[in-house]
mmCIF file of C-alpha atoms (C1' of nucleotides) in Angstrom:
data_model
loop_
_atom_site.group_PDB
_atom_site.id
_atom_site.type_symbol
_atom_site.label_atom_id
_atom_site.label_comp_id
_atom_site.label_asym_id
_atom_site.label_seq_id
_atom_site.Cartn_x
_atom_site.Cartn_y
_atom_site.Cartn_z
ATOM 1 C CA MET A 1 77.782 84.357 104.456
ATOM 2 C CA SER A 2 81.149 83.294 103.079
ATOM 3 C CA GLU A 3 81.928 81.231 100.011
ATOM 4 C CA ILE A 4 84.476 78.553 99.216
ATOM 5 C CA ILE A 5 86.410 78.874 95.990
ATOM 6 C CA ARG A 6 89.170 76.960 94.265
ATOM 7 C CA ILE A 7 92.395 78.443 92.914
ATOM 8 C CA THR A 8 94.540 75.909 91.134
ATOM 9 C CA ASP A 9 97.227 78.220 89.730
ATOM 10 C CA ASP A 10 100.144 79.675 91.761
ATOM 11 C CA PHE A 11 98.719 81.528 94.744
ATOM 12 C CA ASP A 12 100.587 82.169 97.967
ATOM 13 C CA LEU A 13 98.951 84.731 100.223
ATOM 14 C CA GLU A 14 102.005 85.186 102.396
ATOM 15 C CA LYS A 15 104.230 85.992 99.439
ATOM 16 C CA ILE A 16 101.634 88.213 97.805
ATOM 17 C CA ILE A 17 101.350 90.290 100.956
ATOM 18 C CA ASP A 18 105.079 90.388 101.508
ATOM 19 C CA CYS A 19 106.340 91.375 98.078
ATOM 20 C CA GLY A 20 106.125 95.155 98.231
ATOM 21 C CA GLN A 21 103.300 95.845 95.827
ATOM 22 C CA CYS A 22 100.424 96.272 98.263
ATOM 23 C CA PHE A 23 100.965 98.062 101.553
ATOM 24 C CA ARG A 24 97.628 97.736 103.320
ATOM 25 C CA ALA A 25 97.004 94.017 102.967
ATOM 26 C CA LYS A 26 97.714 91.980 106.085
ATOM 27 C CA PHE A 27 97.151 88.780 107.989
ATOM 28 C CA LEU A 28 94.657 89.022 110.829
ATOM 29 C CA GLU A 29 94.724 87.128 114.092
ATOM 30 C CA ASP A 30 92.230 84.558 112.825
ATOM 31 C CA GLY A 31 94.644 83.583 110.072
ATOM 32 C CA SER A 32 92.705 85.240 107.284
ATOM 33 C CA CYS A 33 94.107 87.974 105.036
ATOM 34 C CA ARG A 34 92.472 91.311 104.465
ATOM 35 C CA PHE A 35 92.768 93.129 101.151
ATOM 36 C CA ILE A 36 91.417 96.612 100.529
ATOM 37 C CA SER A 37 90.956 98.145 97.093
ATOM 38 C CA GLY A 38 88.819 101.203 96.454
ATOM 39 C CA GLU A 39 85.573 100.648 98.348
ATOM 40 C CA LYS A 40 85.965 96.892 98.393
ATOM 41 C CA ILE A 41 87.270 94.736 101.193
ATOM 42 C CA LEU A 42 88.069 91.044 101.000
ATOM 43 C CA TYR A 43 88.873 88.581 103.750
ATOM 44 C CA ILE A 44 90.382 85.386 102.435
ATOM 45 C CA ARG A 45 91.611 82.294 104.258
ATOM 46 C CA THR A 46 93.346 79.161 103.081
ATOM 47 C CA VAL A 47 91.146 76.151 103.854
ATOM 48 C CA ASP A 48 92.994 73.419 102.050
ATOM 49 C CA GLU A 49 95.250 72.865 99.075
ATOM 50 C CA CYS A 50 93.806 75.110 96.337
ATOM 51 C CA GLU A 51 90.773 75.840 98.504
ATOM 52 C CA TYR A 52 89.951 79.224 100.015
ATOM 53 C CA GLU A 53 87.209 80.784 102.054
ATOM 54 C CA ILE A 54 86.278 84.295 100.959
ATOM 55 C CA SER A 55 84.099 86.925 102.599
ATOM 56 C CA CYS A 56 82.425 88.248 99.458
ATOM 57 C CA ASP A 57 79.821 86.551 97.324
ATOM 58 C CA PHE A 58 80.713 84.566 94.256
ATOM 59 C CA ARG A 59 79.664 87.322 91.905
ATOM 60 C CA GLU A 60 81.958 89.941 93.452
ATOM 61 C CA TRP A 61 84.767 87.416 93.411
ATOM 62 C CA LYS A 62 84.226 86.799 89.698
ATOM 63 C CA ASP A 63 83.625 90.426 88.787
ATOM 64 C CA PHE A 64 86.350 92.022 90.814
ATOM 65 C CA TRP A 65 88.768 89.926 92.847
ATOM 66 C CA GLU A 66 89.643 87.417 90.138
ATOM 67 C CA ASN A 67 90.902 90.309 88.110
ATOM 68 C CA TYR A 68 92.550 91.876 91.160
ATOM 69 C CA PHE A 69 94.610 88.723 91.738
ATOM 70 C CA ASP A 70 95.318 88.406 88.007
ATOM 71 C CA LEU A 71 93.824 84.925 88.038
ATOM 72 C CA LYS A 72 93.129 84.842 84.331
ATOM 73 C CA ARG A 73 96.830 84.643 83.719
ATOM 74 C CA ASP A 74 98.456 81.224 83.963
ATOM 75 C CA TYR A 75 101.515 81.802 86.144
ATOM 76 C CA ALA A 76 102.468 78.141 86.323
ATOM 77 C CA SER A 77 102.873 77.972 82.585
ATOM 78 C CA ILE A 78 104.677 81.310 82.516
ATOM 79 C CA ARG A 79 107.132 79.984 85.115
ATOM 80 C CA ASN A 80 107.773 76.858 83.096
ATOM 81 C CA HIS A 81 108.270 78.900 80.000
ATOM 82 C CA LEU A 82 110.643 81.329 81.716
ATOM 83 C CA GLY A 83 112.720 78.537 83.166
ATOM 84 C CA ASP A 84 113.711 77.460 79.657
ATOM 85 C CA GLY A 85 116.808 79.653 79.580
ATOM 86 C CA ASP A 86 120.158 78.722 81.082
ATOM 87 C CA ASP A 87 120.150 81.507 83.657
ATOM 88 C CA GLU A 88 120.542 79.864 87.038
ATOM 89 C CA PHE A 89 119.802 83.101 88.841
ATOM 90 C CA ILE A 90 116.408 83.423 87.148
ATOM 91 C CA GLU A 91 115.702 79.771 87.951
ATOM 92 C CA SER A 92 116.298 80.384 91.640
ATOM 93 C CA ALA A 93 114.308 83.607 91.658
ATOM 94 C CA ILE A 94 111.316 81.938 90.030
ATOM 95 C CA LYS A 95 111.520 79.027 92.413
ATOM 96 C CA SER A 96 111.632 81.304 95.442
ATOM 97 C CA GLY A 97 108.797 83.538 94.260
ATOM 98 C CA ARG A 98 106.413 80.815 93.172
ATOM 99 C CA GLY A 99 102.937 81.834 94.306
ATOM 100 C CA LEU A 100 103.404 85.536 93.711
ATOM 101 C CA ARG A 101 100.955 87.377 91.515
ATOM 102 C CA ILE A 102 100.977 90.816 89.959
ATOM 103 C CA LEU A 103 97.996 92.411 91.656
ATOM 104 C CA HIS A 104 95.753 94.580 89.534
ATOM 105 C CA GLN A 105 95.243 97.378 92.035
ATOM 106 C CA ASP A 106 93.547 100.739 91.793
ATOM 107 C CA GLU A 107 95.587 103.062 89.559
ATOM 108 C CA TRP A 108 95.040 106.171 91.674
ATOM 109 C CA GLU A 109 96.076 104.357 94.840
ATOM 110 C CA MET A 110 99.189 103.056 93.124
ATOM 111 C CA LEU A 111 100.105 106.510 91.875
ATOM 112 C CA ILE A 112 99.999 108.051 95.343
ATOM 113 C CA THR A 113 101.444 105.016 97.105
ATOM 114 C CA PHE A 114 104.486 104.751 94.854
ATOM 115 C CA ILE A 115 105.163 108.477 94.937
ATOM 116 C CA ILE A 116 105.339 108.006 98.698
ATOM 117 C CA SER A 117 107.511 104.910 98.307
ATOM 118 C CA GLN A 118 110.604 106.734 97.070
ATOM 119 C CA ARG A 119 113.424 106.560 99.605
ATOM 120 C CA LYS A 120 111.209 104.950 102.211
ATOM 121 C CA SER A 121 111.361 101.474 103.705
ATOM 122 C CA ILE A 122 108.368 99.220 103.103
ATOM 123 C CA PRO A 123 107.133 99.472 106.727
ATOM 124 C CA ALA A 124 107.446 103.268 106.537
ATOM 125 C CA ILE A 125 105.446 103.339 103.293
ATOM 126 C CA ALA A 126 102.710 101.317 104.962
ATOM 127 C CA THR A 127 102.615 103.724 107.906
ATOM 128 C CA SER A 128 102.284 106.771 105.653
ATOM 129 C CA VAL A 129 99.597 105.219 103.473
ATOM 130 C CA GLU A 130 97.614 104.124 106.496
ATOM 131 C CA ALA A 131 97.831 107.636 107.954
ATOM 132 C CA LEU A 132 96.520 109.101 104.695
ATOM 133 C CA CYS A 133 93.583 106.723 104.831
ATOM 134 C CA THR A 134 92.623 107.391 108.442
ATOM 135 C CA ASN A 135 92.924 111.156 107.984
ATOM 136 C CA PHE A 136 91.354 111.603 104.582
ATOM 137 C CA GLY A 137 89.674 108.360 103.569
ATOM 138 C CA GLY A 138 86.073 107.295 103.920
ATOM 139 C CA ARG A 139 84.957 104.946 106.665
ATOM 140 C CA ILE A 140 83.160 101.705 105.899
ATOM 141 C CA SER A 141 82.136 98.722 107.927
ATOM 142 C CA ALA A 142 83.184 95.219 106.914
ATOM 143 C CA MET A 143 82.307 91.734 108.107
ATOM 144 C CA THR A 144 85.218 89.404 108.810
ATOM 145 C CA LEU A 145 85.152 85.657 108.239
ATOM 146 C CA ARG A 146 84.506 85.204 111.961
ATOM 147 C CA GLY A 147 81.391 87.332 111.690
ATOM 148 C CA THR A 148 82.790 90.269 113.614
ATOM 149 C CA ARG A 149 82.655 93.789 112.247
ATOM 150 C CA GLU A 150 85.596 96.044 111.451
ATOM 151 C CA GLU A 151 85.689 99.737 110.639
ATOM 152 C CA ILE A 152 87.975 100.318 107.685
ATOM 153 C CA TYR A 153 89.195 103.553 106.162
ATOM 154 C CA THR A 154 89.270 103.604 102.389
ATOM 155 C CA PHE A 155 91.996 105.240 100.367
ATOM 156 C CA PRO A 156 91.352 109.003 100.021
ATOM 157 C CA SER A 157 90.035 110.330 96.712
ATOM 158 C CA ALA A 158 91.907 112.900 94.645
ATOM 159 C CA GLU A 159 89.311 115.439 95.701
ATOM 160 C CA ALA A 160 89.942 114.707 99.371
ATOM 161 C CA LEU A 161 93.666 115.252 98.927
ATOM 162 C CA VAL A 162 93.204 118.436 96.904
ATOM 163 C CA GLY A 163 91.277 119.875 99.827
ATOM 164 C CA ALA A 164 93.446 118.315 102.500
ATOM 165 C CA ASP A 165 94.717 120.480 105.331
ATOM 166 C CA GLY A 166 98.441 121.020 104.910
ATOM 167 C CA ASP A 167 99.383 120.334 108.501
ATOM 168 C CA VAL A 168 97.423 117.110 108.688
ATOM 169 C CA LEU A 169 98.857 116.027 105.345
ATOM 170 C CA ALA A 170 102.347 116.776 106.606
ATOM 171 C CA GLY A 171 101.523 114.707 109.683
ATOM 172 C CA CYS A 172 101.238 111.647 107.450
ATOM 173 C CA GLY A 173 105.008 111.478 107.184
ATOM 174 C CA LEU A 174 105.190 112.484 103.540
ATOM 175 C CA GLY A 175 108.279 114.634 104.075
ATOM 176 C CA TYR A 176 109.579 116.290 100.921
ATOM 177 C CA ARG A 177 107.056 114.276 98.856
ATOM 178 C CA LEU A 178 104.158 116.414 100.042
ATOM 179 C CA PRO A 179 104.184 118.771 97.025
ATOM 180 C CA TYR A 180 104.399 115.719 94.758
ATOM 181 C CA ILE A 181 101.220 114.336 96.305
ATOM 182 C CA ARG A 182 99.560 117.720 95.892
ATOM 183 C CA ASP A 183 100.553 117.854 92.246
ATOM 184 C CA ALA A 184 99.259 114.349 91.562
ATOM 185 C CA ALA A 185 95.974 115.080 93.331
ATOM 186 C CA ASN A 186 95.492 118.313 91.392
ATOM 187 C CA LYS A 187 96.320 116.840 88.005
ATOM 188 C CA VAL A 188 93.975 113.922 88.596
ATOM 189 C CA HIS A 189 91.119 115.833 90.160
ATOM 190 C CA TYR A 190 91.114 118.547 87.511
ATOM 191 C CA LYS A 191 91.491 115.920 84.782
ATOM 192 C CA GLU A 192 94.761 117.240 83.549
ATOM 193 C CA ILE A 193 95.521 113.544 83.658
ATOM 194 C CA ASP A 194 92.685 111.089 83.160
ATOM 195 C CA LEU A 195 93.717 107.907 84.927
ATOM 196 C CA GLU A 196 90.562 106.115 83.795
ATOM 197 C CA ALA A 197 91.008 106.977 80.115
ATOM 198 C CA LEU A 198 94.634 105.866 80.290
ATOM 199 C CA LYS A 199 93.446 102.292 80.702
ATOM 200 C CA ASN A 200 93.016 102.358 76.930
ATOM 201 C CA ALA A 201 96.431 103.848 76.233
ATOM 202 C CA ASP A 202 99.367 101.734 75.109
ATOM 203 C CA ASP A 203 102.235 101.164 77.555
ATOM 204 C CA GLU A 204 104.432 103.894 76.147
ATOM 205 C CA ASN A 205 101.750 106.590 76.245
ATOM 206 C CA LEU A 206 100.619 105.589 79.704
ATOM 207 C CA PHE A 207 104.198 105.758 80.944
ATOM 208 C CA ASN A 208 104.795 109.173 79.399
ATOM 209 C CA GLU A 209 101.590 110.621 80.837
ATOM 210 C CA LEU A 210 102.451 109.416 84.334
ATOM 211 C CA MET A 211 105.917 110.937 84.049
ATOM 212 C CA LYS A 212 104.352 114.380 83.727
ATOM 213 C CA ILE A 213 103.450 114.280 87.400
ATOM 214 C CA ARG A 214 105.959 115.846 89.743
ATOM 215 C CA GLY A 215 107.813 113.238 91.739
ATOM 216 C CA VAL A 216 107.039 110.511 89.229
ATOM 217 C CA GLY A 217 110.189 109.250 87.539
ATOM 218 C CA LYS A 218 110.879 106.070 85.584
ATOM 219 C CA LYS A 219 110.714 103.740 88.546
ATOM 220 C CA VAL A 220 107.489 105.062 90.044
ATOM 221 C CA ALA A 221 105.827 105.346 86.627
ATOM 222 C CA ASN A 222 106.680 101.717 85.901
ATOM 223 C CA CYS A 223 105.319 100.615 89.272
ATOM 224 C CA VAL A 224 102.034 102.342 88.497
ATOM 225 C CA CYS A 225 101.978 100.731 85.043
ATOM 226 C CA LEU A 226 102.672 97.297 86.518
ATOM 227 C CA PHE A 227 100.645 97.305 89.731
ATOM 228 C CA GLY A 228 97.876 99.747 88.793
ATOM 229 C CA TYR A 229 97.340 98.979 85.128
ATOM 230 C CA ASN A 230 98.526 95.385 85.059
ATOM 231 C CA ARG A 231 101.077 96.132 82.336
ATOM 232 C CA CYS A 232 103.186 93.049 82.906
ATOM 233 C CA GLY A 233 105.758 94.094 80.357
ATOM 234 C CA ARG A 234 106.909 96.972 82.552
ATOM 235 C CA ALA A 235 109.803 96.166 84.874
ATOM 236 C CA PRO A 236 110.614 98.841 87.470
ATOM 237 C CA VAL A 237 114.306 99.055 88.359
ATOM 238 C CA ASP A 238 114.820 99.900 92.011
ATOM 239 C CA VAL A 239 117.857 99.441 94.256
ATOM 240 C CA TRP A 240 117.229 95.710 94.629
ATOM 241 C CA ILE A 241 116.866 95.057 90.919
ATOM 242 C CA GLU A 242 119.843 97.290 90.241
ATOM 243 C CA ARG A 243 121.893 95.206 92.647
ATOM 244 C CA ALA A 244 120.821 92.011 90.898
ATOM 245 C CA ILE A 245 121.619 93.464 87.490
ATOM 246 C CA ASN A 246 125.101 94.423 88.627
ATOM 247 C CA GLU A 247 125.909 91.267 90.560
ATOM 248 C CA GLU A 248 124.269 88.657 88.354
ATOM 249 C CA TRP A 249 124.290 90.120 84.852
ATOM 250 C CA SER A 250 127.370 92.333 85.061
ATOM 251 C CA GLY A 251 125.406 95.493 84.578
ATOM 252 C CA VAL A 252 123.141 94.425 81.719
ATOM 253 C CA ASN A 253 119.404 94.653 82.341
ATOM 254 C CA ARG A 254 118.166 91.344 80.994
ATOM 255 C CA LEU A 255 114.606 91.984 82.101
ATOM 256 C CA GLU A 256 113.944 93.555 78.722
ATOM 257 C CA ASP A 257 114.430 90.117 77.160
ATOM 258 C CA PHE A 258 111.237 88.851 78.737
ATOM 259 C CA GLY A 259 108.939 91.127 76.775
ATOM 260 C CA PRO A 260 105.350 90.934 78.043
ATOM 261 C CA ASP A 261 106.475 88.970 81.126
ATOM 262 C CA ALA A 262 109.294 91.301 82.187
ATOM 263 C CA GLY A 263 107.288 92.676 85.103
ATOM 264 C CA ILE A 264 106.534 89.215 86.435
ATOM 265 C CA VAL A 265 110.191 88.226 86.309
ATOM 266 C CA GLN A 266 110.998 91.502 88.019
ATOM 267 C CA GLN A 267 108.679 90.576 90.886
ATOM 268 C CA TYR A 268 110.245 87.142 91.263
ATOM 269 C CA ILE A 269 113.696 88.699 91.409
ATOM 270 C CA PHE A 270 112.615 91.417 93.821
ATOM 271 C CA TYR A 271 111.166 88.818 96.155
ATOM 272 C CA PHE A 272 114.214 86.575 95.846
ATOM 273 C CA GLU A 273 116.664 89.378 96.501
ATOM 274 C CA LYS A 274 114.770 90.555 99.553
ATOM 275 C CA HIS A 275 114.452 87.126 101.133
ATOM 276 C CA LYS A 276 117.585 85.214 100.242
ATOM 277 C CA ASN A 277 119.578 86.595 103.160
ATOM 278 C CA ILE A 278 116.946 86.036 105.785
ATOM 279 C "C1'" DG B 1 122.291 107.665 117.419
ATOM 280 C "C1'" DG B 2 123.541 106.717 112.821
ATOM 281 C "C1'" DC B 3 122.365 104.601 108.655
ATOM 282 C "C1'" DC B 4 119.423 103.578 104.992
ATOM 283 C "C1'" DA B 5 115.035 103.129 102.630
ATOM 284 C "C1'" DG B 6 110.960 99.710 96.014
ATOM 285 C "C1'" DG B 7 114.007 107.799 93.675
ATOM 286 C "C1'" DT B 8 113.533 112.233 91.744
ATOM 287 C "C1'" DG B 9 114.587 117.116 90.696
ATOM 288 C "C1'" DT B 10 118.229 120.221 90.329
ATOM 289 C "C1'" DT B 11 122.692 121.671 89.639
ATOM 290 C "C1'" DC B 12 127.295 121.279 88.256
ATOM 291 C "C1'" DG B 13 131.306 119.847 85.439
ATOM 292 C "C1'" DC C 1 124.994 114.849 78.630
ATOM 293 C "C1'" DG C 2 126.105 112.111 82.926
ATOM 294 C "C1'" DA C 3 127.517 112.642 87.810
ATOM 295 C "C1'" DA C 4 126.886 114.563 92.167
ATOM 296 C "C1'" DC C 5 123.910 116.336 95.637
ATOM 297 C "C1'" DA C 6 119.879 117.568 98.425
ATOM 298 C "C1'" DC C 7 115.780 116.032 100.121
ATOM 299 C "C1'" DA C 8 112.215 114.840 105.240
ATOM 300 C "C1'" DT C 9 111.091 111.041 108.024
ATOM 301 C "C1'" DG C 10 110.647 106.729 110.136
ATOM 302 C "C1'" DG C 11 112.306 102.037 111.251
ATOM 303 C "C1'" DC C 12 115.705 99.091 112.875
#
DNA sequence: GGCCAGGTGTTCG
DNA sequence: CGAACACATGGC
């Protein structure tokens, strides 16, 4: 049923789940992790150093999940390369975040999720997203690594949210973001914005198109670019990054210096900032 | 119970 | 043009 695969590059499930880019992934009681993306569900468990048991077949792993986990990119070499500078803060951030990956998630899910994320805590974001899924998503059955079955709700389509009942939608804890979600769903469903076609757009155009959606500002647009379109040169500046910029770089955003890797450095810093005081 | 959360749109000086 | 302010809720 399951397969064993090897991952030799940086790969730390705990950090990946706990770095604020995916809000539905979680550890289960059997020690495996569950990831959900679109209609696909993956259970993955660490077996040994660099060795993992996965619930899907080898083909689906190759065709989908390898890309999802950004495994074609060599993070170890990127880390070494980034550590060249004399910035001790970056050194520490990279060291602390080793094992993180920029997930290549579904662009529609990222759009809605990060619109919701504004002025919400990470647990609260997860609660809202989960409520959206149970109320408006599809239901599919999945087989865990232990051979038991789980019923999982998929992320709702744009169509489902366009037709969503207002009261139920409000019950998902969206607060003042509700009209933003409506606007995004409408623009996507009626192809005012073509999320699929934007995969071929350059970073700047993609960013500008996303910004046309109500409730999508610079930060959210960059999160969608980074986590939904795998544009690793985009570096969202949120309160944590802002704090780091002010405290460590006296107000200068040095992320820009990292060009195509700026988003990866951003993730390392985000993780570092969130965990250093725990 | 009060404070703050992976911000953004609007308004005001 | 930048600064200040409002915004709905949930989690701790």
